[in-house]
Every structure is written in structure tokens, then in C-alpha cells.
């Protein structure tokens, strides 16, 4: 299940700098983050959030697991949804065949929010139709989500029984279970019923054994109006009228293959479908479903979907796809980025639909990468499923790894291999560098805990360690090992040891030499959180050797930490002097200092470790080696690969934050960026430098920082140019977004501002004109930030009217760029007003982007504090995987906190509402905010002094910028002093004045 997304959006760059005012276009492809890339926004609304929070705390010690006395073998499910206002209910009937494993009088299964017709419950011996009388029925849907049928006589081991019952479920608006979604077609409200069963939400659609290792076959029948269509996991078998219900029919679907309950899917709608060319996926019918007015946006998915399935994933795994068809549906209201249901994959509209004329390059990549992710799941997750949710990373990590080569197969021009490090790796480095991180394999019990496993650790870190494993085994060996793993466990469930054993057996078969078993090596990466920084200290003598040591990398170490774990990993070190001679050295776990006896070249050569950044670790060098690397970058940076240039910048700018090197050393490395033109290094630098940009906001030397960045960015902007060309490579388009984001959004370079205003006002004058799609958000953001209410109103109206899913999201983010405090407050009011036009699923995006706006951050913080009761009531009950909706709003505020006043407000907000913020995600947010404030006190002065030492470098460079229209307050250089109190009060005063005058 993806992402992500980024809404997902997920659009996050680095754990600290997530959601900056003008993020680069490629970051929009993150559909599931903050902190999870996966991107579900909400879940259920079946009780008040306060009550559920209390229950969730109590449930940590409650046994939420089902006994294994009986196990299901097959389900027959009949659902008749009434998709009409005033009666959003579903009449249900179910039969379950169970095998008795242990003699018992109790049959327990999962159910939630279901009205069970108790008098309809029957338990029959399947061999002779003998009835087993029911003694009692225990309904523990609240809080255990379990029902138990107590029998008068025990079931007999080895016999099969049939359970049957009638029930009613509800087509809720909570985006889980069997729920309803809405959209407008020709000014008419339309409804559809669709399912979302992951994580444990099949129990909201029908009673079931809702655990992934209780697989069964499902035979599904769905009723529908004759004006609608119904689809499910399997092809349609037959159709018949529903007795005594004119205008309704039953759709009977073929029995499914053996699968987990969370993969069950069905949809009843007025959607239309686009059939793929049968030659693209022989033997597998491939269709794309969407609302009728969006049919013209389905062609791209209909083209690449079957090619990824048949030509890439099937051939990669060497296992045929076991189903006869694949439906992919674009859902208007959808919490996740996408869901990999076998045979019926559901997506957010933004993640499946693409308009070739109006959609951006990032939107196109986003569609391709999510489709590749979901199709990889058809094997890794669906065919072979994790035994329990604690190892969900076996599903999500592998799909996140496979999405890159899968996309690269159909779109080689996207250069996905270059993008991996600066999207997945660098992002999760930020999360996993916190003391509040978690191991990949982490015990969970309750549904709330399960949902929190869908985060960056399962997705991005999972993909990164799989990539590292594939690299040290060799990709062909790794692939054959994975194929054997899938074949040996087809239609079953696994733990991570099963994967390690399959890979290890393959290394033995192919005589791959490893210092330890695959399990020994890899479990140092899955059983403990974090990752190492490798300290390389070269010995510049005739032997030209080096000593390597490792320690856990932490952005900020808590001196009061109670963590006594001695972190150490098996590390596959790779190193080179020229990228032609690449060598490997294993650093054992717990080994301490480790000698590398002979480096390539001589002591006069630089040596770079972690070639291509394939390993999940950072590297810090001795002063002489990093100086040689810096000189190489300044004289001919192309001698170092793009991925390693990105690695060096990301490593050193983050190690300076962690006090493992100096900011002087890190900033000296950035000087070469005036000559850099490539995507990966600029993206890595932008994320880290953007953090400094945030930390300098409203401090007296902020302009000194802006001047330096202008010197670095202007050559890139002049080279890449504002105007697009039809011959632009894919990554050129993304790099242009980086240049324009800095030039227009942060540095106010006049050429960029002028052109953006020109284009936006031309659009305002003639709405039939189109902005260039790849800069649409940045142009709109710039003009709205520079303008007033007319510019904002035009953008808002376009957002309301847009029928292009990706454009709608871009415009929503753009209107949050306003510098007018009154308008920002209006948007926050709209966020909690159902009739405002801001959809509930977009509320998080709106708030997060206002919080990322330098002017909007304080407005959003005050709004959440002052309007807590209203915000809480509006979001009451809507939870997302990895954290509830309220926590997501809170987390969005943490990233830009850079002074004591805002930190104290944030802490007070969390302590005033402990039931809402007693989550790992909220604690991570507080840790990030504290780290920011400590960073300012420790590093601000150092960087200012270094910047001032660069004045001679920048003399003679003339850069014209537009003065900010925002009222900027001034903050003392060292906010830890008494002056800090005065300055922080001044910040509050200026904010109050700005609010009063309506800036």
C-alpha cells in the first residue's frame, strides 16, 4: 500500500524541512509522508476521539489477537449496498468454512461497527449438516473488535464447520472498510461504494478472521442498481435480478485465490473503464476505471500498467501473475496513495490519472512509480504475505525498492536510479537519526499500533536495506534468491528469517563469499533502530591504509537518554579513488576500530567511501581526505559521480548538525555548487540548505545568508533558464524547479519574480491560457505571495473549478503561499468548514503548507492553539496510518520552530492536550523543534562568521532582488541571552501588528 504519498502528500523532503514553502517539483511525487511516505490521511469516525484515545491506552495490555483454535478456509460473502442519501447501509450475509484445530466451544472472529443479527447465527458441521447449538454470543466490538460464538458442545478437531449470519454494515465517510465516496458530475452529486481493508479494516465490512496469516478463498456477490457497475478481486461469473427489487441485480464473482482478508476489494459505481491493449499483457485483461469526465486521463495508466506487470515484474520474479484480470480504479475520496488489492487496485485520483497536455512531469512520474509499487505488491505482499504486521516492511520495503526499476523499465528517461538516494535514502536518514525512531521489526498488538507501522521506517528504510543487500550479494544472485523465496512460500505467510534463508541459500549455491550469514548481517539492520556513521581515518604512509570505526548517527543526542543498547552493524564498506576501481571491505558488528590495509592509489589521491551511496550509512573523513575531495569538487566536480556528490553534501551538512564535523567544513563544500548543474547534488544540497534557510528566518543576519545562496543559485538559474524547452530531459525539468523554487520563492531574484508575475497575470486575464505545467505551482505560489487578494482569489477559484486532480492539489498548495495574515486565517477557517470547498482529505495539505509558509507558520500555530476545540471536533476520529489527523497538524508545525517563544507555545499545546499528543509522531515533532532551537544557539553564529568571511568571494557579483512585502521582525543573534527575551517579544508584537493591519 503506498503512500507515502505523499499526501499524501505526502510531499516531504527531509524530516526537519518537510513541507517548505516552495518545495521542488520532484518532491511532489512523495505521496505518503510525514513521517510516513505512504500517505493515508484519515481512518475511522465511529466514536469520539477522546474516548478512543483513552481506550487505546488501555488496550495496550488487552489481547487483541484471535486464538487459532479454528482457521478459515473459505468465505461466501453477499453484500447489498444502498448508495443513496438517507440510507447508506449495506445488507450483508456471510458463510465461513472453518477447520477445527483445537477442541473448543468458542469461535472468535473480528467485527467492528457491524450490527450482527444474533438470531441468524448458525454453526453447522459441514460433513453431515448437524447443527451446533449456540449457547451465548459475546459482542466485544468495542473495544476489542472481536465477537465470540459460544457453543453448547465443543467442536471436534479435524472437522470442518460452516458459520453463517446476517449483518448490517455502514457505508461510512471514514475512508475505510466498505465506505462511500462522492464527486460532482454535471453539477450532480454522485456516490460510489468502495473498499479499503488495510490495515485491519475488513472487519468493518463483514465478520472475518482479520489477521494476515489466516488466509482463505473468497467468493463474493455484490448487489447493485442496474445503472451502476460492480467489480471485485475476480472476474464476473454471472448476473441475476434481485428478487422483489426492481432495478437491482446481483453480480456473482469467481472464487478468489487464497489470500488475506485485507486484500478483499469491491466497488459499486457509475465509473467508466479504459481497456488496455490486450497485446500489452497477454492473458491478463487490464482496465482503468474513473468517473466519466476523467476518462481522458486514463490512457497513460492503461499503457504503462500492463507493461510493468507483464514485461517487467513477471519477468523479474519469474512467476506468472495468477489472476486473469487487473482493474485499477481512481477514487475521489481515498485515504492512502493506493492499495494493492489482488485484481482490483485502488488509487487516489492524483496517483492514477494523467493529462498529457496539462499534467506536470512530476505528476507523470508519480503515476508511474505508484503503479510500479502496487504491481510489485501483487507478488510481494499478495502472493507471499507477512505473517503479522510487525514485519509489514517485507511488503512495503520491497515494493518501495521495486518501484524504481519498475518505473525505469517503462520510462528510462526518468533516471530513477539517480533519484533513489535523494528521495528515499536521504529522507529516511532524517527520521532514523532521531532517538525516537524505531526498529524495522517492531512488535505491535492493537489496530492503532498496526497503523503506525505504515511509516518511513517500513517504506523507505525497508527499501534502502533491501537495496544494500542486493548490492553486496550482486543483483542477479539477489533476484534469484527472491524468486525462490516467493516460489517456496506462495499463497503463504512469512517472517523475515524466511527471506534471509532464501537469500543465504542462493549465496551458497552460487558461491558468493560473505563474512557471515545473510540473517546475521541483515538483522543488525532490522532488529535495532538507527544507522551508523563511519569514521574514516587514513594513514598517509607507504601502506596507504585506513582505520574505520562506527557509531550510531544521531542528529541530537539526549544526555538523559535511558537507551543502553550498544548499537553496531555489519557494514559493507565500498570505496574508490576514481569510480573504476571499486573495492569492498566488511566491518563486523561489535568490532570497534577496523583496519583497511591497502587503499587504491597513493596518499596523494582522495578516496570516497560508500560508492553510489548503496549502503545505509554516512561517512566522515579525516581533514586531509575531505580537503582533497573539496579541491576536486572546486576544480572538476565531474570527476566524482553525481550520486556521490549528493552523498557528500548530504552527509557533511547533516554531520555538521550532529557536531561530527564543523559547519565551516560543511559550508566550504557547498561553494562548488556555483558550478553544479545536476539534479541529485542540487536536490541533496537544497534539502540541507533549506533547513538553514528556515533556521535563519527572522534573525538579523538572514540577508547575509540570502546573499550567499543567491551567489550559488544564480548560475544554476541562468543555465537552466525559466522557460521550458521541448528538448528538456526529465531531470532537467526537475532541476529547473529547484532553481525557480530558490530564485522566486526564497531569494526574490527579480528576473524570476518578474516572469512568474507576468505569466500568472496573463493567466488571470485569459483563463483559457495555460501556465507551463512543470512550474504551475511555483508560478502561482510566487504571484500569490507577491500579490494581494485578487491573485489569491483567482487561484482559489481555479482550485475549486479544476477537474485535473494534480492541478487541483498544486493550486491548493499555491494559495497557501499568501503573505496576507487575514487570508491565511480565512483559509484555516475554511479548513474546518465543510461547505467551504476544501475537502476533508485536503485539509491536512492546506494546514501543512500554511505551516510551511514562513509568514503562515505562526498563524497556523496560533490557530491550532486558539481554535483547538473547533479543530478537534472537525477532525474527531479521523486517523491515518502512522498517526492521527490532529497529530499530523501538530507535526507540520514542528519543522519551522526556530526560537524559544514558538517552542514554548508548541510544548504548551502538547501538554495541554496530552491525550491527543501522546504518540511517537508527536514526540518526534517536539524533539525536532527542540533540536532546531538548540541548533540556532550553537551554530547560527558560526555560520554567520563564515558567511561574512565569504564577502571577498562575492564582491563584484551583482544580484538584483525584490524586497519582501512581508513585515519581517528582527531577532537577536544568540537567542539564549537576555536579549532573546526582548527579541522574541518583539516577534510576537510584530505578528500582532501584522494581523491587525491585515498584511
mmCIF file of N, CA, C and O in Angstrom, residues 749-816:
data_model
loop_
_atom_site.group_PDB
_atom_site.id
_atom_site.type_symbol
_atom_site.label_atom_id
_atom_site.label_comp_id
_atom_site.label_asym_id
_atom_site.label_seq_id
_atom_site.Cartn_x
_atom_site.Cartn_y
_atom_site.Cartn_z
ATOM 1 N N UNK A 749 14.830 36.744 -6.559
ATOM 2 C CA UNK A 749 15.627 37.202 -7.697
ATOM 3 C C UNK A 749 14.677 37.827 -8.724
ATOM 4 O O UNK A 749 13.707 37.204 -9.151
ATOM 5 N N UNK A 750 14.966 39.056 -9.083
ATOM 6 C CA UNK A 750 13.989 39.868 -9.811
ATOM 7 C C UNK A 750 13.575 39.268 -11.145
ATOM 8 O O UNK A 750 12.411 39.332 -11.533
ATOM 9 N N UNK A 751 14.517 38.661 -11.888
ATOM 10 C CA UNK A 751 14.184 38.082 -13.180
ATOM 11 C C UNK A 751 13.115 37.010 -13.034
ATOM 12 O O UNK A 751 12.152 36.939 -13.804
ATOM 13 N N UNK A 752 13.261 36.183 -12.003
ATOM 14 C CA UNK A 752 12.316 35.095 -11.762
ATOM 15 C C UNK A 752 10.962 35.651 -11.316
ATOM 16 O O UNK A 752 9.915 35.241 -11.826
ATOM 17 N N UNK A 753 10.991 36.599 -10.384
ATOM 18 C CA UNK A 753 9.749 37.192 -9.880
ATOM 19 C C UNK A 753 8.976 37.853 -11.010
ATOM 20 O O UNK A 753 7.754 37.686 -11.149
ATOM 21 N N UNK A 754 9.677 38.603 -11.831
ATOM 22 C CA UNK A 754 9.029 39.331 -12.926
ATOM 23 C C UNK A 754 8.333 38.377 -13.897
ATOM 24 O O UNK A 754 7.185 38.588 -14.299
ATOM 25 N N UNK A 755 9.021 37.303 -14.251
ATOM 26 C CA UNK A 755 8.455 36.365 -15.219
ATOM 27 C C UNK A 755 7.278 35.595 -14.629
ATOM 28 O O UNK A 755 6.281 35.342 -15.315
ATOM 29 N N UNK A 756 7.397 35.217 -13.365
ATOM 30 C CA UNK A 756 6.294 34.499 -12.740
ATOM 31 C C UNK A 756 5.060 35.381 -12.648
ATOM 32 O O UNK A 756 3.940 34.939 -12.955
ATOM 33 N N UNK A 757 5.228 36.640 -12.240
ATOM 34 C CA UNK A 757 4.099 37.569 -12.172
ATOM 35 C C UNK A 757 3.499 37.804 -13.560
ATOM 36 O O UNK A 757 2.276 37.855 -13.726
ATOM 37 N N UNK A 758 4.363 37.921 -14.535
ATOM 38 C CA UNK A 758 3.895 38.122 -15.919
ATOM 39 C C UNK A 758 3.003 36.972 -16.363
ATOM 40 O O UNK A 758 1.898 37.173 -16.877
ATOM 41 N N UNK A 759 3.454 35.758 -16.133
ATOM 42 C CA UNK A 759 2.712 34.592 -16.604
ATOM 43 C C UNK A 759 1.405 34.412 -15.832
ATOM 44 O O UNK A 759 0.368 34.067 -16.413
ATOM 45 N N UNK A 760 1.436 34.649 -14.548
ATOM 46 C CA UNK A 760 0.232 34.454 -13.743
ATOM 47 C C UNK A 760 -0.826 35.495 -14.091
ATOM 48 O O UNK A 760 -2.014 35.169 -14.219
ATOM 49 N N UNK A 761 -0.396 36.733 -14.259
ATOM 50 C CA UNK A 761 -1.368 37.779 -14.582
ATOM 51 C C UNK A 761 -1.924 37.600 -15.998
ATOM 52 O O UNK A 761 -3.083 37.957 -16.259
ATOM 53 N N UNK A 762 -1.116 37.035 -16.889
ATOM 54 C CA UNK A 762 -1.642 36.710 -18.221
ATOM 55 C C UNK A 762 -2.706 35.622 -18.111
ATOM 56 O O UNK A 762 -3.713 35.635 -18.827
ATOM 57 N N UNK A 763 -2.509 34.694 -17.198
ATOM 58 C CA UNK A 763 -3.492 33.641 -16.944
ATOM 59 C C UNK A 763 -4.758 34.238 -16.343
ATOM 60 O O UNK A 763 -5.879 33.856 -16.701
ATOM 61 N N UNK A 764 -4.589 35.184 -15.432
ATOM 62 C CA UNK A 764 -5.756 35.850 -14.846
ATOM 63 C C UNK A 764 -6.555 36.593 -15.914
ATOM 64 O O UNK A 764 -7.786 36.609 -15.888
ATOM 65 N N UNK A 765 -5.845 37.190 -16.870
ATOM 66 C CA UNK A 765 -6.512 37.968 -17.914
ATOM 67 C C UNK A 765 -7.226 37.069 -18.920
ATOM 68 O O UNK A 765 -8.242 37.459 -19.502
ATOM 69 N N UNK A 766 -6.693 35.864 -19.118
ATOM 70 C CA UNK A 766 -7.289 34.940 -20.071
ATOM 71 C C UNK A 766 -7.122 33.529 -19.512
ATOM 72 O O UNK A 766 -6.097 32.879 -19.696
ATOM 73 N N UNK A 767 -8.165 33.050 -18.824
ATOM 74 C CA UNK A 767 -8.078 31.765 -18.129
ATOM 75 C C UNK A 767 -7.988 30.583 -19.081
ATOM 76 O O UNK A 767 -7.729 29.455 -18.642
ATOM 77 N N UNK A 768 -8.190 30.816 -20.384
ATOM 78 C CA UNK A 768 -8.046 29.714 -21.328
ATOM 79 C C UNK A 768 -6.573 29.411 -21.596
ATOM 80 O O UNK A 768 -6.238 28.357 -22.119
ATOM 81 N N UNK A 769 -5.712 30.367 -21.256
ATOM 82 C CA UNK A 769 -4.287 30.125 -21.391
ATOM 83 C C UNK A 769 -3.837 29.167 -20.288
ATOM 84 O O UNK A 769 -4.467 29.053 -19.249
ATOM 85 N N UNK A 770 -2.730 28.493 -20.513
ATOM 86 C CA UNK A 770 -2.214 27.548 -19.525
ATOM 87 C C UNK A 770 -0.819 27.974 -19.086
ATOM 88 O O UNK A 770 0.012 28.376 -19.897
ATOM 89 N N UNK A 771 -0.570 27.878 -17.783
ATOM 90 C CA UNK A 771 0.796 28.021 -17.293
ATOM 91 C C UNK A 771 1.571 26.773 -17.680
ATOM 92 O O UNK A 771 0.990 25.706 -17.868
ATOM 93 N N UNK A 772 2.898 26.899 -17.821
ATOM 94 C CA UNK A 772 3.663 25.695 -18.110
ATOM 95 C C UNK A 772 3.483 24.719 -16.945
ATOM 96 O O UNK A 772 3.696 25.069 -15.784
ATOM 97 N N UNK A 773 3.024 23.504 -17.226
ATOM 98 C CA UNK A 773 2.618 22.579 -16.160
ATOM 99 C C UNK A 773 3.685 22.311 -15.110
ATOM 100 O O UNK A 773 3.383 22.176 -13.930
ATOM 101 N N UNK A 774 4.948 22.260 -15.532
ATOM 102 C CA UNK A 774 6.006 21.892 -14.596
ATOM 103 C C UNK A 774 6.361 23.009 -13.618
ATOM 104 O O UNK A 774 7.039 22.760 -12.622
ATOM 105 N N UNK A 775 5.902 24.232 -13.914
ATOM 106 C CA UNK A 775 6.145 25.347 -12.990
ATOM 107 C C UNK A 775 4.835 25.966 -12.500
ATOM 108 O O UNK A 775 4.850 27.012 -11.863
ATOM 109 N N UNK A 776 3.727 25.320 -12.785
ATOM 110 C CA UNK A 776 2.422 25.904 -12.463
ATOM 111 C C UNK A 776 2.317 26.266 -10.980
ATOM 112 O O UNK A 776 1.890 27.353 -10.621
ATOM 113 N N UNK A 777 2.721 25.342 -10.117
ATOM 114 C CA UNK A 777 2.603 25.621 -8.688
ATOM 115 C C UNK A 777 3.559 26.727 -8.268
ATOM 116 O O UNK A 777 3.192 27.619 -7.503
ATOM 117 N N UNK A 778 4.792 26.689 -8.763
ATOM 118 C CA UNK A 778 5.776 27.692 -8.354
ATOM 119 C C UNK A 778 5.406 29.076 -8.873
ATOM 120 O O UNK A 778 5.570 30.079 -8.177
ATOM 121 N N UNK A 779 4.909 29.144 -10.109
ATOM 122 C CA UNK A 779 4.480 30.442 -10.660
ATOM 123 C C UNK A 779 3.308 30.980 -9.855
ATOM 124 O O UNK A 779 3.290 32.154 -9.450
ATOM 125 N N UNK A 780 2.317 30.129 -9.607
ATOM 126 C CA UNK A 780 1.150 30.568 -8.847
ATOM 127 C C UNK A 780 1.535 30.978 -7.436
ATOM 128 O O UNK A 780 1.063 32.000 -6.911
ATOM 129 N N UNK A 781 2.386 30.199 -6.812
ATOM 130 C CA UNK A 781 2.827 30.497 -5.448
ATOM 131 C C UNK A 781 3.526 31.850 -5.401
ATOM 132 O O UNK A 781 3.273 32.672 -4.513
ATOM 133 N N UNK A 782 4.403 32.094 -6.373
ATOM 134 C CA UNK A 782 5.134 33.363 -6.408
ATOM 135 C C UNK A 782 4.193 34.541 -6.568
ATOM 136 O O UNK A 782 4.273 35.534 -5.827
ATOM 137 N N UNK A 783 3.293 34.453 -7.534
ATOM 138 C CA UNK A 783 2.389 35.579 -7.798
ATOM 139 C C UNK A 783 1.444 35.827 -6.631
ATOM 140 O O UNK A 783 1.149 36.974 -6.284
ATOM 141 N N UNK A 784 0.984 34.770 -5.990
ATOM 142 C CA UNK A 784 0.082 34.931 -4.843
ATOM 143 C C UNK A 784 0.847 35.499 -3.658
ATOM 144 O O UNK A 784 0.333 36.346 -2.920
ATOM 145 N N UNK A 785 2.091 35.055 -3.468
ATOM 146 C CA UNK A 785 2.909 35.604 -2.379
ATOM 147 C C UNK A 785 3.232 37.072 -2.612
ATOM 148 O O UNK A 785 3.227 37.876 -1.676
ATOM 149 N N UNK A 786 3.490 37.430 -3.851
ATOM 150 C CA UNK A 786 3.846 38.812 -4.180
ATOM 151 C C UNK A 786 2.624 39.715 -4.299
ATOM 152 O O UNK A 786 2.727 40.927 -4.173
ATOM 153 N N UNK A 787 1.475 39.102 -4.543
ATOM 154 C CA UNK A 787 0.276 39.895 -4.815
ATOM 155 C C UNK A 787 -0.619 40.058 -3.603
ATOM 156 O O UNK A 787 -0.197 39.952 -2.453
ATOM 157 N N UNK A 788 -1.889 40.282 -3.877
ATOM 158 C CA UNK A 788 -2.862 40.513 -2.819
ATOM 159 C C UNK A 788 -4.071 39.630 -3.007
ATOM 160 O O UNK A 788 -3.994 38.530 -3.556
ATOM 161 N N UNK A 789 -5.230 40.144 -2.603
ATOM 162 C CA UNK A 789 -6.436 39.321 -2.661
ATOM 163 C C UNK A 789 -6.826 38.933 -4.096
ATOM 164 O O UNK A 789 -7.269 37.794 -4.301
ATOM 165 N N UNK A 790 -6.710 39.789 -5.099
ATOM 166 C CA UNK A 790 -7.111 39.355 -6.449
ATOM 167 C C UNK A 790 -6.347 38.115 -6.915
ATOM 168 O O UNK A 790 -6.942 37.203 -7.496
ATOM 169 N N UNK A 791 -5.039 38.105 -6.682
ATOM 170 C CA UNK A 791 -4.237 36.951 -7.106
ATOM 171 C C UNK A 791 -4.641 35.693 -6.331
ATOM 172 O O UNK A 791 -4.758 34.611 -6.906
ATOM 173 N N UNK A 792 -4.855 35.871 -5.030
ATOM 174 C CA UNK A 792 -5.265 34.716 -4.223
ATOM 175 C C UNK A 792 -6.651 34.221 -4.653
ATOM 176 O O UNK A 792 -6.864 33.013 -4.797
ATOM 177 N N UNK A 793 -7.582 35.138 -4.856
ATOM 178 C CA UNK A 793 -8.949 34.754 -5.197
ATOM 179 C C UNK A 793 -8.997 34.001 -6.515
ATOM 180 O O UNK A 793 -9.730 33.008 -6.661
ATOM 181 N N UNK A 794 -8.203 34.457 -7.486
ATOM 182 C CA UNK A 794 -8.155 33.759 -8.773
ATOM 183 C C UNK A 794 -7.647 32.337 -8.583
ATOM 184 O O UNK A 794 -8.217 31.380 -9.130
ATOM 185 N N UNK A 795 -6.581 32.194 -7.793
ATOM 186 C CA UNK A 795 -6.031 30.865 -7.541
ATOM 187 C C UNK A 795 -7.024 29.968 -6.826
ATOM 188 O O UNK A 795 -7.158 28.781 -7.149
ATOM 189 N N UNK A 796 -7.745 30.529 -5.865
ATOM 190 C CA UNK A 796 -8.724 29.748 -5.116
ATOM 191 C C UNK A 796 -9.878 29.313 -6.028
ATOM 192 O O UNK A 796 -10.323 28.164 -5.978
ATOM 193 N N UNK A 797 -10.334 30.215 -6.866
ATOM 194 C CA UNK A 797 -11.419 29.867 -7.784
ATOM 195 C C UNK A 797 -10.977 28.776 -8.762
ATOM 196 O O UNK A 797 -11.754 27.864 -9.090
ATOM 197 N N UNK A 798 -9.738 28.869 -9.233
ATOM 198 C CA UNK A 798 -9.233 27.834 -10.137
ATOM 199 C C UNK A 798 -9.141 26.495 -9.415
ATOM 200 O O UNK A 798 -9.401 25.440 -9.994
ATOM 201 N N UNK A 799 -8.761 26.545 -8.144
ATOM 202 C CA UNK A 799 -8.719 25.316 -7.347
ATOM 203 C C UNK A 799 -10.110 24.690 -7.269
ATOM 204 O O UNK A 799 -10.270 23.478 -7.464
ATOM 205 N N UNK A 800 -11.120 25.503 -7.000
ATOM 206 C CA UNK A 800 -12.479 24.981 -6.883
ATOM 207 C C UNK A 800 -12.972 24.400 -8.203
ATOM 208 O O UNK A 800 -13.671 23.383 -8.224
ATOM 209 N N UNK A 801 -12.600 25.052 -9.307
ATOM 210 C CA UNK A 801 -13.143 24.676 -10.613
ATOM 211 C C UNK A 801 -12.348 23.590 -11.324
ATOM 212 O O UNK A 801 -12.855 22.981 -12.280
ATOM 213 N N UNK A 802 -11.122 23.345 -10.900
ATOM 214 C CA UNK A 802 -10.248 22.434 -11.644
ATOM 215 C C UNK A 802 -10.801 21.015 -11.655
ATOM 216 O O UNK A 802 -11.281 20.497 -10.650
ATOM 217 N N UNK A 803 -10.745 20.399 -12.832
ATOM 218 C CA UNK A 803 -11.141 18.993 -12.968
ATOM 219 C C UNK A 803 -9.920 18.101 -13.166
ATOM 220 O O UNK A 803 -10.060 16.909 -13.422
ATOM 221 N N UNK A 804 -8.737 18.682 -13.054
ATOM 222 C CA UNK A 804 -7.498 17.928 -13.179
ATOM 223 C C UNK A 804 -6.967 17.671 -11.780
ATOM 224 O O UNK A 804 -6.623 18.601 -11.046
ATOM 225 N N UNK A 805 -6.919 16.404 -11.387
ATOM 226 C CA UNK A 805 -6.615 16.068 -9.995
ATOM 227 C C UNK A 805 -5.285 16.649 -9.545
ATOM 228 O O UNK A 805 -5.184 17.241 -8.459
ATOM 229 N N UNK A 806 -4.238 16.518 -10.342
ATOM 230 C CA UNK A 806 -2.927 17.018 -9.934
ATOM 231 C C UNK A 806 -2.892 18.537 -9.885
ATOM 232 O O UNK A 806 -2.283 19.129 -8.999
ATOM 233 N N UNK A 807 -3.552 19.176 -10.846
ATOM 234 C CA UNK A 807 -3.610 20.632 -10.844
ATOM 235 C C UNK A 807 -4.334 21.128 -9.598
ATOM 236 O O UNK A 807 -3.938 22.137 -8.997
ATOM 237 N N UNK A 808 -5.367 20.439 -9.191
ATOM 238 C CA UNK A 808 -6.135 20.838 -8.020
ATOM 239 C C UNK A 808 -5.239 20.861 -6.779
ATOM 240 O O UNK A 808 -5.276 21.798 -5.986
ATOM 241 N N UNK A 809 -4.422 19.817 -6.623
ATOM 242 C CA UNK A 809 -3.511 19.771 -5.482
ATOM 243 C C UNK A 809 -2.475 20.877 -5.567
ATOM 244 O O UNK A 809 -2.152 21.528 -4.557
ATOM 245 N N UNK A 810 -1.937 21.115 -6.757
ATOM 246 C CA UNK A 810 -0.938 22.175 -6.926
ATOM 247 C C UNK A 810 -1.522 23.541 -6.574
ATOM 248 O O UNK A 810 -0.870 24.356 -5.899
ATOM 249 N N UNK A 811 -2.737 23.794 -7.005
ATOM 250 C CA UNK A 811 -3.359 25.088 -6.725
ATOM 251 C C UNK A 811 -3.695 25.229 -5.248
ATOM 252 O O UNK A 811 -3.598 26.329 -4.683
ATOM 253 N N UNK A 812 -4.081 24.143 -4.616
ATOM 254 C CA UNK A 812 -4.333 24.199 -3.178
ATOM 255 C C UNK A 812 -3.068 24.605 -2.442
ATOM 256 O O UNK A 812 -3.099 25.455 -1.549
ATOM 257 N N UNK A 813 -1.949 24.016 -2.817
ATOM 258 C CA UNK A 813 -0.684 24.384 -2.178
ATOM 259 C C UNK A 813 -0.289 25.817 -2.518
ATOM 260 O O UNK A 813 0.277 26.525 -1.682
ATOM 261 N N UNK A 814 -0.598 26.240 -3.726
ATOM 262 C CA UNK A 814 -0.213 27.584 -4.154
ATOM 263 C C UNK A 814 -0.931 28.675 -3.370
ATOM 264 O O UNK A 814 -0.325 29.692 -3.008
ATOM 265 N N UNK A 815 -2.216 28.480 -3.098
ATOM 266 C CA UNK A 815 -2.948 29.551 -2.405
ATOM 267 C C UNK A 815 -2.469 29.713 -0.975
ATOM 268 O O UNK A 815 -2.671 30.771 -0.364
ATOM 269 N N UNK A 816 -1.792 28.701 -0.431
ATOM 270 C CA UNK A 816 -1.255 28.833 0.927
ATOM 271 C C UNK A 816 0.013 29.673 0.968
ATOM 272 O O UNK A 816 0.552 29.937 2.040
#
